[in-house]
Structures are given as C-alpha cells and as structure tokens.
Amino acid sequence: MDDIKFFQNVQTYVDQAASFTQFPKGLIDQIKACNAVYQINFPVKIGNDIQVIEAYRVQHSHHKLPTKGGIRYSDMVNQDEVMALAALMTYKCSVVDVPFGGAKGGIKINPKNYTEEQLEKITRRYTFELIKKGFIGPSQDVPAPDYGTGEREMSWIVDTYIQFNPTQIDAAGCVTGKPISQGGVQGRTEATGRGVYYGLKQACSHADDMKKIGLSTGIEGKKVIVQGFGNVGYHTARVMAENGAIIVGIAEYEGGLYNAKGIDIEDLKTFQLQNNTIRNYPKAKFVKQSNVLMEHECDILVPAALENQITKENAPRIKAKIIGEGANGPITPDAEQILLKNGSLIVADLYLNAGGVTVSYFEWLKNLSHVSFGRLDHRFQEFSFNSLMNMIERNTGRKISDQDRKIVHGASELDLVRSGLEDTMINAYENIHEIWKQHKSKKMSFRTAAYVNALNKIGAAYMELGVFP
Ligand code: GLU
C-alpha cells in the first residue's frame, strides 16, 4: 500500500483529461501544482509530557479565493495525502461551480488516543499556527470538517479565530461545518451523504447508461453496500434507504455487517452509539474482514471511508455495477482500469462527494450576509400559498384538507439548502454527462469527463486572470 502515491494519482487523472482540452502544457502544469504547502510541528503538553504534533495545510490553487477544504485528524496524515486531497478540492469546487480554490489540512494524530480537552488544545494551537501565516480567514482559506473532525472541532477553530480577530465583522466565515449556534447552516452535517444520494439518483436516471450495465433505472430496490459508517457513510446509507434502496452491507474498519434483506440504518446507528462498535449487532451477519464485504453481490458500492481502498489486488473481485465514490480517492488508477474493463460505472469523487463543499459554500454565504436563508421570504411565501388555496376553496366550493394545506409551506433554511444542493448535483451531473457522451467513442471514463469539465473552467479562469501575458 505504501507505494501508492496519492498526489501522483490525481496528477495522472488530470493528465488524462488535459489531452481533451486545448490549454497549453504550461497552464496545465500550473493548474496541477500546489500553490502553497505549510508544514508545522508544534508542541502540546499532554499529561506530564510534551508532544510534538505534526500538521499541515496545503492550498492547492489560488486561482479563486478563498481556498477551501476540510481538516483531517488521522495518524495516517502525511504531506502527499494532504496535497492530493487539496488538489481534489480544486477540481471538486470547479465541477459544482463553487467559487473557491482547493485546500486541505491535516493533523497526524489518532483522535481516539486523546481526551476532549487535549483535542481542544491541539485544535486551538493548530488554528493559531494557521492565523500566524495567513492560512485561515473568510477571504483567504476556509477549513471544514473531514475524516476525524466535526462540528466540535469547527467551533474551537471559529472561537480561536475570533479571539485573534475580534473586530472582523465576517470572522464567522473563517470555517464551515460549525454548529448552528455558532453560525452553521441547517443541513451541512448530512450534506456530503445527501449529495451522494442525489448524484447516484441522477446517474440511475439515464436509461441508456443503466441498460448498458444491466440495471433498471431509479434508486428504488437497488442493493447497496456502503464502506464506512462515519458521517458520509451513515448519511449516504440513511438517505439512500429513505428513498427505497436496500442497504445490504455496511463495512467499518473493525469488520462488516451483511443482511441480504437490508439493514435498518437508524437501528444500527443507535446500536453503534450505545456500544461504541458495530460488532455483535444481532440483526446482520458479521464479516470479520471488512474489505471482503465490498466484494459481496450488490448493485451499488459506495466506498465512503478513506483513499486507496480498491486496488488492483481486490478490484477483479468487486461485483457492483455502479461504484459511487463517497470518499476521496478510494479507487487507485490501476484498479479503475480493471473495473472499467469489467463494465462498471464509476461515479467519481470530484463530482459525487462535492455535496459537502457545496453546502459549506452556502454556510459561508450565510456568514457573509449575516442572515439565515428564508428569513425574509418564509412568511410571505406561506401567506401567498394560503391566499391561493383560500381562493381555490372559494371558487370551487370545496374544502382543502389540513393535510393538503401542509403540502405547501414557506421554505425553511433546511428546505432551501437541500433544494440548492439537489439542483447543484443534477446540473453538474448533466454537464459532465454531456462531455462523457461526446467522447464515449474514445473510451472516456466518467471521471475523465468530470476532470475535463473542471479543467475547462479553471483554465478559463486563469486566462481571465491574465497571469500568462
Ligand atoms: N472535507 C469535505 C470534502 O472533502 C468538505 C470540504 C469543505 O466543506 O470545505 O469535500
């Protein structure tokens, strides 16, 4: 596994796509390069010891500012990984028309080995190191949650940032994925998983594409295996199940669960929260080797944990017809070749998991505008709908039931966020699909089409910047 170079893999994908664009090599080289890499080692007192903590923030592309991307806490963090993830953020933002450059941060710790108080100390010190060098700020670089972090860490970050910038009116926009009470937006936590659902739903709506891989259209009735039951995996499984998919397998790092009749996702989540594990869950078969679960029979496989999970070693045994990349980089380029040859449709990460950053964009907009979505028009909409229904009642002489009246209501912040997310995912899919369809005879993959879509927009932005006189 160590020989897999994640950043190089992303470069390989860009090179494949570049041959379908008209941009000169120098411009492609500039797009590919990481614009700024910041590596920090800082001391933190843990118990009676002083520990040196290794951390990173990489800004991959300054062609649009601020740069944007999550912060990961994992003992596997290294510079190559953070650079690759930062680069993916640039392409991801471009695909979904989020006007940011890509960035990523990482702290090389296993959060499970630290108390909450120690994690707070590490997070606040890391934030201070970012402030010191201009690697955080609403107009510079805006972090968010990623593997091993969530609302709690984001609230420590925003609080530290405000302490150092007490008069900055837009300070809350220095980080996204915050709790609502600290300027977060409704629907951010579920956004990546919900986006995965919207993306897969769109993929499954194309009758021609489904026919080619021997599937019917629609999500309903599709058998799904999800790898990872953290934020992305859980919400993907939940929203897919709510919309009629049958979740037959859930794979976690400690082993997996399989039930051909479907797993009740909420029930499993409750079990996991109570027991701190998914082991011994009574309503599904336990599969010791988590990775083997991905090889079980299913229609859709969603790797939603970490990178490099499907390699040339296990790719030949994957049976899923659709692989939806909830995680970043879960399939290596060699593995992708094998899967494509076997006829699978791979709905690539830079498109499929872009729901998180899309809603982060909405949160940042909310912070800059200092007003929640729907606040101005919610009551007006409700009043208009009700007036319309009253008019229908008067003119038809028939009463509209309370039940029916509830169907129309003023849009809440959550309604608007979900609607904006769904619209974004549908439009981006169709734009990529158009490129894919045009080049299908040249055996272009969906991933390459997504990269072409991203490169065209980033290249055009560079040209407009006039950095190449
Ligand atoms: N960490 C998430 C990702 O990989 C979200 C990034 C963000 O919201 O800025 O896309």
PDB file of C-alpha atoms in Angstrom, residues 215-414:
ATOM      1  CA  LEU A 215     -29.666  -2.278 -14.310  1.00  0.00           C
ATOM      2  CA  SER A 216     -33.124  -0.750 -14.273  1.00  0.00           C
ATOM      3  CA  THR A 217     -33.497   2.998 -13.760  1.00  0.00           C
ATOM      4  CA  GLY A 218     -34.123   4.523 -10.317  1.00  0.00           C
ATOM      5  CA  ILE A 219     -32.677   4.034  -6.851  1.00  0.00           C
ATOM      6  CA  GLU A 220     -35.645   2.077  -5.542  1.00  0.00           C
ATOM      7  CA  GLY A 221     -34.895  -1.597  -4.921  1.00  0.00           C
ATOM      8  CA  LYS A 222     -31.164  -1.269  -5.645  1.00  0.00           C
ATOM      9  CA  LYS A 223     -28.909  -3.326  -3.360  1.00  0.00           C
ATOM     10  CA  VAL A 224     -26.246  -1.157  -1.826  1.00  0.00           C
ATOM     11  CA  ILE A 225     -23.067  -1.769   0.188  1.00  0.00           C
ATOM     12  CA  VAL A 226     -21.512   1.191   1.989  1.00  0.00           C
ATOM     13  CA  GLN A 227     -17.940   1.128   3.281  1.00  0.00           C
ATOM     14  CA  GLY A 228     -17.599   3.450   6.269  1.00  0.00           C
ATOM     15  CA  PHE A 229     -20.262   4.336   8.840  1.00  0.00           C
ATOM     16  CA  GLY A 230     -18.947   7.725   9.863  1.00  0.00           C
ATOM     17  CA  ASN A 231     -20.543  10.987   8.770  1.00  0.00           C
ATOM     18  CA  VAL A 232     -20.511  10.354   4.999  1.00  0.00           C
ATOM     19  CA  GLY A 233     -21.269   6.618   5.116  1.00  0.00           C
ATOM     20  CA  TYR A 234     -24.082   6.923   7.641  1.00  0.00           C
ATOM     21  CA  HIS A 235     -25.914   9.765   5.891  1.00  0.00           C
ATOM     22  CA  THR A 236     -25.457   8.154   2.470  1.00  0.00           C
ATOM     23  CA  ALA A 237     -26.931   4.887   3.755  1.00  0.00           C
ATOM     24  CA  ARG A 238     -29.744   6.679   5.594  1.00  0.00           C
ATOM     25  CA  VAL A 239     -30.866   8.879   2.702  1.00  0.00           C
ATOM     26  CA  MET A 240     -30.496   6.046   0.161  1.00  0.00           C
ATOM     27  CA  ALA A 241     -32.647   3.788   2.387  1.00  0.00           C
ATOM     28  CA  GLU A 242     -35.241   6.540   2.899  1.00  0.00           C
ATOM     29  CA  ASN A 243     -35.564   6.630  -0.870  1.00  0.00           C
ATOM     30  CA  GLY A 244     -36.111   2.922  -1.374  1.00  0.00           C
ATOM     31  CA  ALA A 245     -32.600   1.448  -1.679  1.00  0.00           C
ATOM     32  CA  ILE A 246     -31.836  -1.749   0.249  1.00  0.00           C
ATOM     33  CA  ILE A 247     -28.661  -1.394   2.278  1.00  0.00           C
ATOM     34  CA  VAL A 248     -27.363  -4.980   2.327  1.00  0.00           C
ATOM     35  CA  GLY A 249     -23.918  -4.259   3.744  1.00  0.00           C
ATOM     36  CA  ILE A 250     -22.073  -1.805   5.979  1.00  0.00           C
ATOM     37  CA  ALA A 251     -18.303  -2.163   6.267  1.00  0.00           C
ATOM     38  CA  GLU A 252     -16.371  -0.492   9.092  1.00  0.00           C
ATOM     39  CA  TYR A 253     -12.654  -0.657   9.950  1.00  0.00           C
ATOM     40  CA  GLU A 254     -13.399  -3.276  12.630  1.00  0.00           C
ATOM     41  CA  GLY A 255     -15.402  -5.594  10.351  1.00  0.00           C
ATOM     42  CA  GLY A 256     -18.600  -5.520   8.344  1.00  0.00           C
ATOM     43  CA  LEU A 257     -22.281  -6.421   8.512  1.00  0.00           C
ATOM     44  CA  TYR A 258     -24.318  -8.147   5.842  1.00  0.00           C
ATOM     45  CA  ASN A 259     -28.028  -8.840   5.528  1.00  0.00           C
ATOM     46  CA  ALA A 260     -29.447  -9.670   2.095  1.00  0.00           C
ATOM     47  CA  LYS A 261     -32.877  -8.398   3.224  1.00  0.00           C
ATOM     48  CA  GLY A 262     -31.497  -4.993   4.218  1.00  0.00           C
ATOM     49  CA  ILE A 263     -30.117  -3.355   7.346  1.00  0.00           C
ATOM     50  CA  ASP A 264     -32.183  -0.837   9.329  1.00  0.00           C
ATOM     51  CA  ILE A 265     -29.762   2.101   9.292  1.00  0.00           C
ATOM     52  CA  GLU A 266     -31.223   4.073  12.202  1.00  0.00           C
ATOM     53  CA  ASP A 267     -31.357   0.939  14.338  1.00  0.00           C
ATOM     54  CA  LEU A 268     -27.695   0.186  13.546  1.00  0.00           C
ATOM     55  CA  LYS A 269     -26.644   3.779  14.300  1.00  0.00           C
ATOM     56  CA  THR A 270     -28.372   3.609  17.692  1.00  0.00           C
ATOM     57  CA  PHE A 271     -26.586   0.308  18.364  1.00  0.00           C
ATOM     58  CA  GLN A 272     -23.224   1.804  17.344  1.00  0.00           C
ATOM     59  CA  LEU A 273     -23.674   4.854  19.562  1.00  0.00           C
ATOM     60  CA  GLN A 274     -24.672   2.706  22.554  1.00  0.00           C
ATOM     61  CA  ASN A 275     -21.913   0.116  22.156  1.00  0.00           C
ATOM     62  CA  ASN A 276     -19.164   2.124  20.500  1.00  0.00           C
ATOM     63  CA  THR A 277     -18.880  -0.595  17.858  1.00  0.00           C
ATOM     64  CA  ILE A 278     -20.954  -2.380  15.209  1.00  0.00           C
ATOM     65  CA  ARG A 279     -19.673  -5.776  16.365  1.00  0.00           C
ATOM     66  CA  ASN A 280     -22.329  -8.127  17.797  1.00  0.00           C
ATOM     67  CA  TYR A 281     -25.158  -6.263  16.055  1.00  0.00           C
ATOM     68  CA  PRO A 282     -27.771  -9.008  16.215  1.00  0.00           C
ATOM     69  CA  LYS A 283     -29.730  -8.333  13.011  1.00  0.00           C
ATOM     70  CA  ALA A 284     -26.972  -8.956  10.411  1.00  0.00           C
ATOM     71  CA  LYS A 285     -24.134 -11.386   9.749  1.00  0.00           C
ATOM     72  CA  PHE A 286     -20.735 -10.166  10.958  1.00  0.00           C
ATOM     73  CA  VAL A 287     -17.956 -10.349   8.345  1.00  0.00           C
ATOM     74  CA  LYS A 288     -14.560 -10.230  10.059  1.00  0.00           C
ATOM     75  CA  GLN A 289     -12.573  -8.884   7.152  1.00  0.00           C
ATOM     76  CA  SER A 290     -14.133  -5.585   6.339  1.00  0.00           C
ATOM     77  CA  ASN A 291     -12.648  -5.315   2.853  1.00  0.00           C
ATOM     78  CA  VAL A 292     -14.104  -8.677   1.822  1.00  0.00           C
ATOM     79  CA  LEU A 293     -17.578  -7.262   2.362  1.00  0.00           C
ATOM     80  CA  MET A 294     -17.020  -4.889  -0.561  1.00  0.00           C
ATOM     81  CA  GLU A 295     -16.752  -7.974  -2.798  1.00  0.00           C
ATOM     82  CA  HIS A 296     -20.263  -9.204  -1.961  1.00  0.00           C
ATOM     83  CA  GLU A 297     -23.034  -9.151  -4.562  1.00  0.00           C
ATOM     84  CA  CYS A 298     -24.725  -5.717  -4.871  1.00  0.00           C
ATOM     85  CA  ASP A 299     -25.803  -3.141  -7.463  1.00  0.00           C
ATOM     86  CA  ILE A 300     -24.104  -0.098  -5.952  1.00  0.00           C
ATOM     87  CA  LEU A 301     -20.962   0.021  -3.841  1.00  0.00           C
ATOM     88  CA  VAL A 302     -20.201   3.273  -2.015  1.00  0.00           C
ATOM     89  CA  PRO A 303     -16.702   3.442  -0.521  1.00  0.00           C
ATOM     90  CA  ALA A 304     -17.150   6.267   1.996  1.00  0.00           C
ATOM     91  CA  ALA A 305     -14.097   5.960   4.231  1.00  0.00           C
ATOM     92  CA  LEU A 306     -10.520   6.543   3.084  1.00  0.00           C
ATOM     93  CA  GLU A 307      -8.381   6.554  -0.071  1.00  0.00           C
ATOM     94  CA  ASN A 308      -6.809   3.519  -1.793  1.00  0.00           C
ATOM     95  CA  GLN A 309      -9.434   1.005  -0.686  1.00  0.00           C
ATOM     96  CA  ILE A 310      -9.938  -0.599  -4.098  1.00  0.00           C
ATOM     97  CA  THR A 311      -6.574  -1.526  -5.608  1.00  0.00           C
ATOM     98  CA  LYS A 312      -5.534  -3.780  -8.485  1.00  0.00           C
ATOM     99  CA  GLU A 313      -5.449  -6.608  -5.921  1.00  0.00           C
ATOM    100  CA  ASN A 314      -9.148  -6.627  -4.945  1.00  0.00           C
ATOM    101  CA  ALA A 315     -10.652  -4.838  -7.981  1.00  0.00           C
ATOM    102  CA  PRO A 316     -11.158  -8.053 -10.017  1.00  0.00           C
ATOM    103  CA  ARG A 317     -13.433  -9.415  -7.264  1.00  0.00           C
ATOM    104  CA  ILE A 318     -15.719  -6.363  -6.975  1.00  0.00           C
ATOM    105  CA  LYS A 319     -19.180  -7.245  -8.310  1.00  0.00           C
ATOM    106  CA  ALA A 320     -21.001  -3.917  -8.021  1.00  0.00           C
ATOM    107  CA  LYS A 321     -22.172  -2.440 -11.330  1.00  0.00           C
ATOM    108  CA  ILE A 322     -22.002   1.113 -10.002  1.00  0.00           C
ATOM    109  CA  ILE A 323     -19.275   2.356  -7.691  1.00  0.00           C
ATOM    110  CA  GLY A 324     -20.027   5.715  -6.117  1.00  0.00           C
ATOM    111  CA  GLU A 325     -17.007   7.400  -4.581  1.00  0.00           C
ATOM    112  CA  GLY A 326     -18.282   8.886  -1.306  1.00  0.00           C
ATOM    113  CA  ALA A 327     -14.666   9.088  -0.106  1.00  0.00           C
ATOM    114  CA  ASN A 328     -11.824  10.940  -1.809  1.00  0.00           C
ATOM    115  CA  GLY A 329      -9.612   8.683  -3.928  1.00  0.00           C
ATOM    116  CA  PRO A 330     -10.941   5.282  -2.815  1.00  0.00           C
ATOM    117  CA  ILE A 331     -10.005   3.648  -6.153  1.00  0.00           C
ATOM    118  CA  THR A 332      -6.414   3.624  -7.461  1.00  0.00           C
ATOM    119  CA  PRO A 333      -5.888   4.324 -11.213  1.00  0.00           C
ATOM    120  CA  ASP A 334      -4.815   0.662 -11.863  1.00  0.00           C
ATOM    121  CA  ALA A 335      -7.932  -0.582 -10.117  1.00  0.00           C
ATOM    122  CA  GLU A 336     -10.071   1.801 -12.119  1.00  0.00           C
ATOM    123  CA  GLN A 337      -8.803   0.265 -15.382  1.00  0.00           C
ATOM    124  CA  ILE A 338      -9.828  -3.206 -14.175  1.00  0.00           C
ATOM    125  CA  LEU A 339     -13.254  -2.050 -13.014  1.00  0.00           C
ATOM    126  CA  LEU A 340     -13.947  -0.182 -16.267  1.00  0.00           C
ATOM    127  CA  LYS A 341     -12.911  -3.222 -18.301  1.00  0.00           C
ATOM    128  CA  ASN A 342     -15.409  -5.261 -16.283  1.00  0.00           C
ATOM    129  CA  GLY A 343     -18.062  -2.761 -17.310  1.00  0.00           C
ATOM    130  CA  SER A 344     -18.617  -0.904 -14.028  1.00  0.00           C
ATOM    131  CA  LEU A 345     -19.771   2.696 -13.929  1.00  0.00           C
ATOM    132  CA  ILE A 346     -17.588   4.703 -11.543  1.00  0.00           C
ATOM    133  CA  VAL A 347     -19.238   7.898 -10.333  1.00  0.00           C
ATOM    134  CA  ALA A 348     -16.087   9.780  -9.386  1.00  0.00           C
ATOM    135  CA  ASP A 349     -15.261  11.556  -6.111  1.00  0.00           C
ATOM    136  CA  LEU A 350     -14.655  15.035  -7.506  1.00  0.00           C
ATOM    137  CA  TYR A 351     -18.315  15.057  -8.502  1.00  0.00           C
ATOM    138  CA  LEU A 352     -20.077  12.636  -6.170  1.00  0.00           C
ATOM    139  CA  ASN A 353     -18.863  13.829  -2.777  1.00  0.00           C
ATOM    140  CA  ALA A 354     -18.997  17.536  -3.634  1.00  0.00           C
ATOM    141  CA  GLY A 355     -22.218  17.992  -1.631  1.00  0.00           C
ATOM    142  CA  GLY A 356     -20.213  18.819   1.493  1.00  0.00           C
ATOM    143  CA  VAL A 357     -18.332  21.723  -0.004  1.00  0.00           C
ATOM    144  CA  THR A 358     -21.460  22.907  -1.825  1.00  0.00           C
ATOM    145  CA  VAL A 359     -23.317  23.356   1.457  1.00  0.00           C
ATOM    146  CA  SER A 360     -20.143  24.789   3.025  1.00  0.00           C
ATOM    147  CA  TYR A 361     -20.390  27.458   0.334  1.00  0.00           C
ATOM    148  CA  PHE A 362     -23.988  28.154   1.419  1.00  0.00           C
ATOM    149  CA  GLU A 363     -22.804  28.425   5.038  1.00  0.00           C
ATOM    150  CA  TRP A 364     -20.046  30.877   4.070  1.00  0.00           C
ATOM    151  CA  LEU A 365     -22.600  32.959   2.136  1.00  0.00           C
ATOM    152  CA  LYS A 366     -24.866  32.957   5.188  1.00  0.00           C
ATOM    153  CA  ASN A 367     -21.962  34.145   7.369  1.00  0.00           C
ATOM    154  CA  LEU A 368     -21.038  36.960   4.986  1.00  0.00           C
ATOM    155  CA  SER A 369     -24.652  38.087   4.602  1.00  0.00           C
ATOM    156  CA  HIS A 370     -25.368  37.803   8.352  1.00  0.00           C
ATOM    157  CA  VAL A 371     -28.884  36.479   7.761  1.00  0.00           C
ATOM    158  CA  SER A 372     -30.270  32.937   7.651  1.00  0.00           C
ATOM    159  CA  PHE A 373     -31.759  31.584   4.446  1.00  0.00           C
ATOM    160  CA  GLY A 374     -35.518  32.040   4.228  1.00  0.00           C
ATOM    161  CA  ARG A 375     -35.711  34.680   6.962  1.00  0.00           C
ATOM    162  CA  LEU A 376     -37.040  37.380   4.628  1.00  0.00           C
ATOM    163  CA  ASP A 377     -39.475  35.425   2.497  1.00  0.00           C
ATOM    164  CA  HIS A 378     -40.652  32.468   4.615  1.00  0.00           C
ATOM    165  CA  ARG A 379     -43.803  34.130   5.969  1.00  0.00           C
ATOM    166  CA  PHE A 380     -44.541  35.899   2.733  1.00  0.00           C
ATOM    167  CA  GLN A 381     -44.450  32.610   0.817  1.00  0.00           C
ATOM    168  CA  GLU A 382     -46.672  30.935   3.396  1.00  0.00           C
ATOM    169  CA  PHE A 383     -49.172  33.811   3.197  1.00  0.00           C
ATOM    170  CA  SER A 384     -49.191  33.691  -0.633  1.00  0.00           C
ATOM    171  CA  PHE A 385     -49.749  29.921  -0.717  1.00  0.00           C
ATOM    172  CA  ASN A 386     -52.574  30.179   1.803  1.00  0.00           C
ATOM    173  CA  SER A 387     -54.231  33.026  -0.078  1.00  0.00           C
ATOM    174  CA  LEU A 388     -54.072  30.945  -3.247  1.00  0.00           C
ATOM    175  CA  MET A 389     -55.654  27.966  -1.514  1.00  0.00           C
ATOM    176  CA  ASN A 390     -58.370  30.132   0.035  1.00  0.00           C
ATOM    177  CA  MET A 391     -59.157  31.431  -3.453  1.00  0.00           C
ATOM    178  CA  ILE A 392     -59.340  27.883  -4.825  1.00  0.00           C
ATOM    179  CA  GLU A 393     -61.687  26.933  -1.959  1.00  0.00           C
ATOM    180  CA  ARG A 394     -63.944  29.954  -2.639  1.00  0.00           C
ATOM    181  CA  ASN A 395     -64.069  29.372  -6.384  1.00  0.00           C
ATOM    182  CA  THR A 396     -64.586  25.593  -6.292  1.00  0.00           C
ATOM    183  CA  GLY A 397     -66.758  25.486  -3.184  1.00  0.00           C
ATOM    184  CA  ARG A 398     -64.617  22.583  -1.950  1.00  0.00           C
ATOM    185  CA  LYS A 399     -62.646  22.484   1.285  1.00  0.00           C
ATOM    186  CA  ILE A 400     -58.906  21.742   1.099  1.00  0.00           C
ATOM    187  CA  SER A 401     -57.995  19.358   3.922  1.00  0.00           C
ATOM    188  CA  ASP A 402     -55.490  20.366   6.597  1.00  0.00           C
ATOM    189  CA  GLN A 403     -53.290  17.554   5.336  1.00  0.00           C
ATOM    190  CA  ASP A 404     -53.228  19.005   1.812  1.00  0.00           C
ATOM    191  CA  ARG A 405     -52.640  22.503   3.135  1.00  0.00           C
ATOM    192  CA  LYS A 406     -49.493  21.285   4.845  1.00  0.00           C
ATOM    193  CA  ILE A 407     -48.005  20.271   1.463  1.00  0.00           C
ATOM    194  CA  VAL A 408     -47.394  23.893   0.592  1.00  0.00           C
ATOM    195  CA  HIS A 409     -45.436  25.910   3.097  1.00  0.00           C
ATOM    196  CA  GLY A 410     -42.885  28.688   3.212  1.00  0.00           C
ATOM    197  CA  ALA A 411     -39.383  27.360   2.592  1.00  0.00           C
ATOM    198  CA  SER A 412     -37.243  26.872   5.712  1.00  0.00           C
ATOM    199  CA  GLU A 413     -33.448  27.127   5.700  1.00  0.00           C
ATOM    200  CA  LEU A 414     -33.221  23.322   5.500  1.00  0.00           C
TER     201      LEU A 414
END
